[in-house]
GROMACS .gro file of C-alpha atoms in nm:
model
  358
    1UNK     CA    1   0.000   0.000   0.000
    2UNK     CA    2   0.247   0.237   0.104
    3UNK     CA    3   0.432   0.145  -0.240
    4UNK     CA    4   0.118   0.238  -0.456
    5UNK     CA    5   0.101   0.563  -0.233
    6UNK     CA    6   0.449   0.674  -0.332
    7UNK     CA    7   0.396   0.628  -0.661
    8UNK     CA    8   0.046   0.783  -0.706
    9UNK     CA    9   0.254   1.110  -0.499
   10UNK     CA   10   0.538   1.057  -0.707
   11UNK     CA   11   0.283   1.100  -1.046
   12UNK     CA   12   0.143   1.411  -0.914
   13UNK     CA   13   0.435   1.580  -0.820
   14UNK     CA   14   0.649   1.508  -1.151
   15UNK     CA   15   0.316   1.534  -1.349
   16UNK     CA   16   0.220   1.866  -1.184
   17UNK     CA   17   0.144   2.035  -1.451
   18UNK     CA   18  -0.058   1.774  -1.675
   19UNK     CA   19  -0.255   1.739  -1.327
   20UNK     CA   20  -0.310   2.117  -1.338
   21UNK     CA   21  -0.440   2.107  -1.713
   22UNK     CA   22  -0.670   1.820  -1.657
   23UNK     CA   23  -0.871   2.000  -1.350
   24UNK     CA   24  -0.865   2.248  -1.552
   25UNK     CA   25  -0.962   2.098  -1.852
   26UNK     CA   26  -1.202   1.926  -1.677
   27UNK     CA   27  -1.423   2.164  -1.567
   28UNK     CA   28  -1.426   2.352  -1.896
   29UNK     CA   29  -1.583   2.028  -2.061
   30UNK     CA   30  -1.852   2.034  -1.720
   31UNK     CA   31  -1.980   2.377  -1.815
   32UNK     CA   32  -1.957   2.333  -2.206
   33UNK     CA   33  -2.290   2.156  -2.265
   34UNK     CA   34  -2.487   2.375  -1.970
   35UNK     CA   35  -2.365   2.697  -2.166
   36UNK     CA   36  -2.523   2.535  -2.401
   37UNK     CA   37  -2.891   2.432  -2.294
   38UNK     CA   38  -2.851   2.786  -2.129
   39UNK     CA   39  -2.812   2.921  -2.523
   40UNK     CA   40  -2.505   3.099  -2.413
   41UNK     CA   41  -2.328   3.070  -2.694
   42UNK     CA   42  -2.052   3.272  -2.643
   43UNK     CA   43  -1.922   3.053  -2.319
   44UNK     CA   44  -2.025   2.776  -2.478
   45UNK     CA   45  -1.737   2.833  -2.713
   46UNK     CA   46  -1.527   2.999  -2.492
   47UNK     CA   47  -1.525   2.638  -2.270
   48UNK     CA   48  -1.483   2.418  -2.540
   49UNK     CA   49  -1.187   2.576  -2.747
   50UNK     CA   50  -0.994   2.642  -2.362
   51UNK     CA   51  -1.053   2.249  -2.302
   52UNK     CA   52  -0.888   2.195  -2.628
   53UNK     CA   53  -0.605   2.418  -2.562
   54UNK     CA   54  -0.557   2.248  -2.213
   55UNK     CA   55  -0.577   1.886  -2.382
   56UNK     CA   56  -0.285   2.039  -2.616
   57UNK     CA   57  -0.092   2.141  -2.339
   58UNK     CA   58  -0.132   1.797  -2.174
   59UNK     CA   59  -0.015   1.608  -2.522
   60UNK     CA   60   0.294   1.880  -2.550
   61UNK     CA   61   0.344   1.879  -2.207
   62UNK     CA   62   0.691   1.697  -2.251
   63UNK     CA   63   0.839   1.951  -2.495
   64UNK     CA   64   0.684   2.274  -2.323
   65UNK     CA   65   0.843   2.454  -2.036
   66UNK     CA   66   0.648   2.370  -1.694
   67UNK     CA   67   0.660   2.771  -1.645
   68UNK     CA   68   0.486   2.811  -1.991
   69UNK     CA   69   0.207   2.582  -1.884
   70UNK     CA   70   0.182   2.752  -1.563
   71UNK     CA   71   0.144   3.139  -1.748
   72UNK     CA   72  -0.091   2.983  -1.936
   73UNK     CA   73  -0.339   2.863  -1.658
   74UNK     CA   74  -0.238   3.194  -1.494
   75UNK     CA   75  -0.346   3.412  -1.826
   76UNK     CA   76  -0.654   3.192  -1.941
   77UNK     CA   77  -0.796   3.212  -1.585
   78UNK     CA   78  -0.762   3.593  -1.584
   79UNK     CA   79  -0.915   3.607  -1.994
   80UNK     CA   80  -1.211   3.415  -1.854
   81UNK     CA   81  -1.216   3.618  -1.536
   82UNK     CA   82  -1.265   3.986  -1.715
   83UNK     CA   83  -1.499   3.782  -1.958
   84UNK     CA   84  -1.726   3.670  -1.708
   85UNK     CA   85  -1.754   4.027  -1.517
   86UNK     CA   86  -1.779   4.222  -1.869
   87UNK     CA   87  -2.080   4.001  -2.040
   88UNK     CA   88  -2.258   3.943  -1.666
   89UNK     CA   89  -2.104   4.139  -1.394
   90UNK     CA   90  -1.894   4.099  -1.157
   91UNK     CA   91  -2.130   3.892  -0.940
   92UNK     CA   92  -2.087   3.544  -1.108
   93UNK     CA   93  -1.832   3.456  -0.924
   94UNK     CA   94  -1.531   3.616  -1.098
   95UNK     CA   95  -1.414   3.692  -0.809
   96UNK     CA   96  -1.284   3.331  -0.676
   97UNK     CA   97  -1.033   3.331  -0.975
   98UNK     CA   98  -0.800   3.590  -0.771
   99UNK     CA   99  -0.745   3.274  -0.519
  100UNK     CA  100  -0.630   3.023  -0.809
  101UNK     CA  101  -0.429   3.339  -0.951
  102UNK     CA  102  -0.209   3.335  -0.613
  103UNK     CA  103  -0.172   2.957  -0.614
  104UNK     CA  104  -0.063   2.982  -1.024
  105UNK     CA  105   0.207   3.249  -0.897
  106UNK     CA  106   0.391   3.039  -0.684
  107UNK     CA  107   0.400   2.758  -0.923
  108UNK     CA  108   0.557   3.038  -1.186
  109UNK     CA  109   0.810   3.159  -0.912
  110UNK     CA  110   0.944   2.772  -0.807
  111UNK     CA  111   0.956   2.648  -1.156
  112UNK     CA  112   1.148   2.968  -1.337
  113UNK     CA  113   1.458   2.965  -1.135
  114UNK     CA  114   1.456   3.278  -0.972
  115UNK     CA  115   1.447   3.476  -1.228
  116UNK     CA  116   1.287   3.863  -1.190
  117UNK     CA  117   1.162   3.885  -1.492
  118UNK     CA  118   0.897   3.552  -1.387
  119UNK     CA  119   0.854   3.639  -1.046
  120UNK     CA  120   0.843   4.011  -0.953
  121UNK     CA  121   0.702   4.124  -1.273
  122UNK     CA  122   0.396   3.856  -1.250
  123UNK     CA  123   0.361   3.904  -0.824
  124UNK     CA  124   0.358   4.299  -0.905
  125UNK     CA  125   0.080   4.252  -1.167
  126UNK     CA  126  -0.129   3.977  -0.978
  127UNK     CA  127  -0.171   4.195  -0.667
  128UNK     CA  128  -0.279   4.466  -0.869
  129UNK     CA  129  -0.538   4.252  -1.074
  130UNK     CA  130  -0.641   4.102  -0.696
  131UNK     CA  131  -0.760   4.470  -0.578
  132UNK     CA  132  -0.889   4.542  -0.879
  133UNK     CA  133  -1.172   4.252  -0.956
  134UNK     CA  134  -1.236   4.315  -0.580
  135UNK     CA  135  -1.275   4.699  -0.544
  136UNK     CA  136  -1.372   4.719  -0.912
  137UNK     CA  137  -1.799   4.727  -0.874
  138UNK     CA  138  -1.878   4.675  -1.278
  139UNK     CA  139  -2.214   4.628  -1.371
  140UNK     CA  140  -2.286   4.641  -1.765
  141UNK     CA  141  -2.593   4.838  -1.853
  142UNK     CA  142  -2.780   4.631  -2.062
  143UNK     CA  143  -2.684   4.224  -1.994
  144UNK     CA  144  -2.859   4.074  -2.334
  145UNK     CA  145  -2.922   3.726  -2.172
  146UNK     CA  146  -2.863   3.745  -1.760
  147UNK     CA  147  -2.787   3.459  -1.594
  148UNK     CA  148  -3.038   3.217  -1.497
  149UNK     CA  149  -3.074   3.167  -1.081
  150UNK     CA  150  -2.970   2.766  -1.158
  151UNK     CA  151  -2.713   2.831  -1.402
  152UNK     CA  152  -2.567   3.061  -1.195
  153UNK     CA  153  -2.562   2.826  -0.897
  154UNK     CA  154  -2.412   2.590  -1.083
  155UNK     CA  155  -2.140   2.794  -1.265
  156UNK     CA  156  -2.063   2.926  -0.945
  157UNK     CA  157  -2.000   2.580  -0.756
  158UNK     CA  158  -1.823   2.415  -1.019
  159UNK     CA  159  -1.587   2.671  -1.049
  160UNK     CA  160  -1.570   2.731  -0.641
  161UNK     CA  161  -1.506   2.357  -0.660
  162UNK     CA  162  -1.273   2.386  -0.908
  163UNK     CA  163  -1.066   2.695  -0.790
  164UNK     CA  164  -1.077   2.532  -0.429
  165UNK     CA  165  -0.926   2.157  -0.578
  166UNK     CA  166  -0.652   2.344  -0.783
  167UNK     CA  167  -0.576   2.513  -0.488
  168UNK     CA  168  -0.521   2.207  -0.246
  169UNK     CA  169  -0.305   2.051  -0.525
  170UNK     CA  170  -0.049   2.317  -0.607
  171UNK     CA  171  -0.020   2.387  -0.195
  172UNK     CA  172   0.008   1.981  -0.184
  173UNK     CA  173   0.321   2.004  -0.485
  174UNK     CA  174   0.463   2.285  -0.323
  175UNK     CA  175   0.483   2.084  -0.014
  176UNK     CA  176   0.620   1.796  -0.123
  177UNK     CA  177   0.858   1.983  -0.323
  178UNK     CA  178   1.013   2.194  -0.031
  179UNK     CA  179   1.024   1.900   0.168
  180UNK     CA  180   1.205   1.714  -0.081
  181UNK     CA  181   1.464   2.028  -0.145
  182UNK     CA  182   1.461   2.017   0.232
  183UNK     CA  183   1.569   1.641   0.207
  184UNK     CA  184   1.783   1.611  -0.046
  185UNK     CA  185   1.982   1.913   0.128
  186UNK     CA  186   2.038   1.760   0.426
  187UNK     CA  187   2.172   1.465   0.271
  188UNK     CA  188   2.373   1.675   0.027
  189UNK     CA  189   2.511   1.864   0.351
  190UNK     CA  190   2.617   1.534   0.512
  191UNK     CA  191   2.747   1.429   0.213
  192UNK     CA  192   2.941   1.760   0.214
  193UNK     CA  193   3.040   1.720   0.557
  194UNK     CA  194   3.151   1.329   0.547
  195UNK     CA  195   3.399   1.446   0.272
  196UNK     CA  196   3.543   1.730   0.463
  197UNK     CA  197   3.628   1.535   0.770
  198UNK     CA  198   3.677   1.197   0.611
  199UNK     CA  199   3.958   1.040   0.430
  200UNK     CA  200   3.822   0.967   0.047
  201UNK     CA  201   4.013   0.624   0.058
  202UNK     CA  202   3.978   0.486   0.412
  203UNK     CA  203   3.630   0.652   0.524
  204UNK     CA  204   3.808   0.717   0.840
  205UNK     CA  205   3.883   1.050   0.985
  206UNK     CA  206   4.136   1.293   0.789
  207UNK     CA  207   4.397   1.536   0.961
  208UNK     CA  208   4.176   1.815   0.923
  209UNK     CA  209   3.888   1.664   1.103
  210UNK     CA  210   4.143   1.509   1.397
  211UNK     CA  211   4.286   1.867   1.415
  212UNK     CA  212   3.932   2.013   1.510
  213UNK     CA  213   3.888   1.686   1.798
  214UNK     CA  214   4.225   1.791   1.968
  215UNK     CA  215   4.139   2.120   1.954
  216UNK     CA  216   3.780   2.054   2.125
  217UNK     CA  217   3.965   1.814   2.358
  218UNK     CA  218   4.190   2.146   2.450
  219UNK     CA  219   3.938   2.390   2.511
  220UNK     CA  220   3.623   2.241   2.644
  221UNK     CA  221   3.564   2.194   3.049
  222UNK     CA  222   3.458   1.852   3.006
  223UNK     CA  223   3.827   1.709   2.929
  224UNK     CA  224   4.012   1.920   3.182
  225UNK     CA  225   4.071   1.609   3.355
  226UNK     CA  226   4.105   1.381   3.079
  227UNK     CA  227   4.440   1.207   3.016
  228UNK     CA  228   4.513   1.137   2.681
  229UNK     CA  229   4.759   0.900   2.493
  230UNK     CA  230   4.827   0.955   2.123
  231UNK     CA  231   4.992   0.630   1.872
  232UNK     CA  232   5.132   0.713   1.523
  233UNK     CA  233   5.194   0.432   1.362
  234UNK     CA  234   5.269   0.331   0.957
  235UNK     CA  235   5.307   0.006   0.721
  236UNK     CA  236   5.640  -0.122   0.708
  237UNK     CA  237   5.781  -0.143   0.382
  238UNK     CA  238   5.503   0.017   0.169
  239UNK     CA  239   5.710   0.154  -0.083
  240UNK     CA  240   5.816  -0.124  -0.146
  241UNK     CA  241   5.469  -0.254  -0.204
  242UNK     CA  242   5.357  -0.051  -0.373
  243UNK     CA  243   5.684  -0.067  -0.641
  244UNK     CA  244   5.578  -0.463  -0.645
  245UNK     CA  245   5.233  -0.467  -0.661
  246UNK     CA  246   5.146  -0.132  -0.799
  247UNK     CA  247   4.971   0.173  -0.626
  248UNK     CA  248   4.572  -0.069  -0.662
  249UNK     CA  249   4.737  -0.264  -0.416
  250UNK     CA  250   4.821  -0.006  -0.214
  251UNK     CA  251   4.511   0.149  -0.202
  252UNK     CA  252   4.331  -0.225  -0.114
  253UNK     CA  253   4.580  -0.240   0.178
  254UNK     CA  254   4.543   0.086   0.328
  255UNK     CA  255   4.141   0.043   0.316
  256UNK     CA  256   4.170  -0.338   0.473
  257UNK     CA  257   4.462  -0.273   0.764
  258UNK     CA  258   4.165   0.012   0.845
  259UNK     CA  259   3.861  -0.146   0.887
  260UNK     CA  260   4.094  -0.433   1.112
  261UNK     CA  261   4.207  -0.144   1.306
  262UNK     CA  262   3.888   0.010   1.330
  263UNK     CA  263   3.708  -0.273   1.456
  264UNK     CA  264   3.935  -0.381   1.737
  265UNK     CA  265   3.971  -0.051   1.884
  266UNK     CA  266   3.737   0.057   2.257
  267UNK     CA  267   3.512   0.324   2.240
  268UNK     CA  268   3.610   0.690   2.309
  269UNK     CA  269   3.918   0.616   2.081
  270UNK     CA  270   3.978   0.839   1.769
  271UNK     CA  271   4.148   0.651   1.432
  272UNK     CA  272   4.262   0.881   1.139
  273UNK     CA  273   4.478   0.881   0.850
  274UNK     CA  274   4.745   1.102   0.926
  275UNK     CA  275   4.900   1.126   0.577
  276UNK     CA  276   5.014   0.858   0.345
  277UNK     CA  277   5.023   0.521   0.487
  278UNK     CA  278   5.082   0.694   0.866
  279UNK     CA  279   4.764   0.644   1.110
  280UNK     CA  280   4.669   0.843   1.386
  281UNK     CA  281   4.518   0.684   1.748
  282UNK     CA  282   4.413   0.923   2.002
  283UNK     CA  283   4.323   0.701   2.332
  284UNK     CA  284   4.119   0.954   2.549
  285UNK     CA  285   4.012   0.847   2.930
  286UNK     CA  286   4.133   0.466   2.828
  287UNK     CA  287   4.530   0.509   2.828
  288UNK     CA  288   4.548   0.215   3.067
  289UNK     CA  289   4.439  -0.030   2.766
  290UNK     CA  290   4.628   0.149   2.493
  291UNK     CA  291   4.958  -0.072   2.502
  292UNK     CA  292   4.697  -0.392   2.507
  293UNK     CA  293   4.509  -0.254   2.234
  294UNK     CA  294   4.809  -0.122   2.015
  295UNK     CA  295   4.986  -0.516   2.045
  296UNK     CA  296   4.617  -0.690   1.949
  297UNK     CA  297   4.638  -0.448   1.668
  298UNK     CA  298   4.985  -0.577   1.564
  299UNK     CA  299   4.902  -0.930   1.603
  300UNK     CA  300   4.598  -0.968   1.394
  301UNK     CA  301   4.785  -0.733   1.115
  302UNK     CA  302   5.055  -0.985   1.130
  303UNK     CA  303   4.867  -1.255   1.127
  304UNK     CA  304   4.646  -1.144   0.829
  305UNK     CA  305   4.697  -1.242   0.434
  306UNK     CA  306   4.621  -0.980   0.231
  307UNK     CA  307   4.502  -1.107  -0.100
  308UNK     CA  308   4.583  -0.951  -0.427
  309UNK     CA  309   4.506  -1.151  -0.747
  310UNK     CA  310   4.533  -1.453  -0.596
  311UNK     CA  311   4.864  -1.390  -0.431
  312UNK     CA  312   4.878  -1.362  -0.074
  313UNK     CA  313   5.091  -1.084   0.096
  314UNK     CA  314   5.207  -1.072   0.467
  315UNK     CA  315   5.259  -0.667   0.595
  316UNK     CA  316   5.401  -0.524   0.952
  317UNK     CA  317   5.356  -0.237   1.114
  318UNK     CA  318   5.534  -0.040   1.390
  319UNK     CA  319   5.382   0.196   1.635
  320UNK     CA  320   5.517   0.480   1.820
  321UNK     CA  321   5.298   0.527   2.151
  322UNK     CA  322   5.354   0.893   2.368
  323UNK     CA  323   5.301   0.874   2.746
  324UNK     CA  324   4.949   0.969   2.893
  325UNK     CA  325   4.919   1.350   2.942
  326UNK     CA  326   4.641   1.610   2.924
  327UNK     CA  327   4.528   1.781   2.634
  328UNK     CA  328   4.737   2.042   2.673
  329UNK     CA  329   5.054   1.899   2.574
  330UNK     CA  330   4.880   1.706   2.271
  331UNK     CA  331   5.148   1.855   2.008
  332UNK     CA  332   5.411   1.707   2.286
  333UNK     CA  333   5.253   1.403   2.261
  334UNK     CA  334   5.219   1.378   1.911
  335UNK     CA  335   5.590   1.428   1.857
  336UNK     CA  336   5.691   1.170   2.111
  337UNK     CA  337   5.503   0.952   1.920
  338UNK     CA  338   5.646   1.000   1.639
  339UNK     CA  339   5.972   0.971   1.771
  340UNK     CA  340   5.893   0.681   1.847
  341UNK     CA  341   5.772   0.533   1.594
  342UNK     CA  342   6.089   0.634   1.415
  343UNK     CA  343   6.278   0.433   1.720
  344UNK     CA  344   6.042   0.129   1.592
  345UNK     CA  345   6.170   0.164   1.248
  346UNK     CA  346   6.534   0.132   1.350
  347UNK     CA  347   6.511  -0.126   1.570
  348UNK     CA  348   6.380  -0.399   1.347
  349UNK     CA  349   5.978  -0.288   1.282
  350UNK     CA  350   5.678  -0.482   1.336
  351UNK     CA  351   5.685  -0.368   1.699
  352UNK     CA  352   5.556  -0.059   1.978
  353UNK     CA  353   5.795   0.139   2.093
  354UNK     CA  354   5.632   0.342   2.380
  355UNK     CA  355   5.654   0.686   2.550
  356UNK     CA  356   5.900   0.555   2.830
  357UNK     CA  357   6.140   0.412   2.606
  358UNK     CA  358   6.461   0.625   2.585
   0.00000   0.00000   0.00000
């Protein structure tokens, strides 16, 4: 059910203005043949060309501007408004037109891009036209053929009718189409802001985004009394790798040795890509766990076969752990680290060297 109700409200929103012409249409064939038991010929014609020109709209609909379809409603309904007030007075209802006029105008302004010369030009002219079929009291001197009391009921309801449905449906497009502007925006803006703060290869934080958390971590009240413990670590030997293999496997590596990392470290712990194959860890409030965590890391990176085209590959890395301080000293910490992990790389690789090691 909820399937068939997408698609019947995703017809009438991308259909809009076919849905337009056929209400439209629509009522023009209802008062066609009652013009014409009435004898009033003029109308008569009047209704039955302007359903023609609507059903032409609807066939050329595809080919035709949506704005063009929409000035057309707009200027037919204001032809057939001044027609009905010149041949009968402005009594028979002319007068509900100014309300379908308003709804026509905001159609005009959301589908012609913000342009002046479709929005202020028309809103200037519509609010004039509004006062004047209200203030304006015209009453033609001699009416040939007045309206008859049933005819005139009956004009006047279907067009009420009318003029009241059109108006539901363009508020209901309108709707739908803000809210799916509003939608699409938001996930645009995430979008927007996953990129910024995410690495495009690894989906895991980039240097600009961990520059913001130790930043926050520095300045708010709640980590005053944090301790923190920062790990830079890198893949031994991926030059090398990437000579061998070529800079596909590279990439493949980089995104698997993340999501192992990622998944074995404890919440309240903060994994980037620092730059090249280097990796960031910031352990915040769990220091006591971050040599534990750091070796499990090593282990199952070890232990894992990265396959490439059938061909299995074994990789290392070395980590360079700071000691646990406050967030003031992270730029301390992070060269400690690094230091260290420099240490690592001289002493054989594949290991931790941590913030106490001199």
């Amino acid at each position: 059910m909820s399937n068939i109700k997408q698609k019947i409200n995703y017809v009438l929103v991308k259909k809009d203005t076919n849905v337009l012409c056929a209400i439209i249409c629509l009522m023009h064939l209802v008062l066609a043949p009652f013009c014409f038991i009435e004898r009033l010929d003029l109308l008569c014609k009047y209704h039955i060309h302007a359903a023609i020109l609507y059903l032409i709209t609807i066939i050329l609909s595809k080919c035709v501007p949506s704005v063009f379809l929409f000035f057309f409603a707009y200027i037919e309904t204001i032809i057939y408004s001044f027609l009905i007030m010149i041949k009968f007075g402005d009594d028979a209802g002319s007068y509900i037109l100014t309300l379908t006029l308003l709804a026509y105008l905001f159609m005009i302004v959301i589908t012609a891009k913000n342009s002046s010369k479709y929005t202020v030009y028309p809103a200037i002219f519509t609010i004039i036209l509004i006062f004047a079929i209200q203030i304006i009291d015209f009453n033609p001197l001699a009416v040939e053929q007045p309206l008859t009391p049933s005819f005139y009921l009956l004009h006047y309801c279907v067009y009420s009718g009318t003029s009241l449905l059109t108006i539901i449906f363009i508020a209901y497009v309108i709707q739908t189409k803000f809210y799916r502007f509003h939608e699409k925006t938001k996930v645009k803006t995430a979008h927007l802001h996953f990129s910024a703060t995410h690495d495009a290869l690894t989906k895991i934080y980039n240097r600009r985004r961990v520059s913001e958390i130790m930043n926050d971590y520095a300045t708010k009240p709640e980590y005053a009394d944090t301790i923190f413990a920062t790990c830079i670590f890198d893949i031994d030997n991926f030059k090398k790798l990437n000579d061998s293999f070529g800079h596909d496997c590279g990439d493949a590596v980089l995104k698997t040795i993340s999501n192992i990392i990622l998944r074995a470290l404890p919440e309240k712990t903060v994994f980037a890509r620092w730059g090249g194959e280097e990796f960031l860890i910031i352990f915040a409030g769990n220091t006591e766990i971050a040599e534990e965590t750091l070796e499990m890391i090593r282990s199952r990176v070890q232990d894992y076969s990265f396959i490439y085209f059938n061909k299995a590959i074994k990789l290392t890395i070395t980590l360079g752990l700071s000691k646990p301080n406050r967030s003031v000293h992270f730029q301390q910490m992070l060269i400690e680290a690094d230091k260290n992990l420099i240490k690592g790389k001289q002493s054989g690789k594949n290991c931790i060297v941590k913030g106490d090691a001199n």
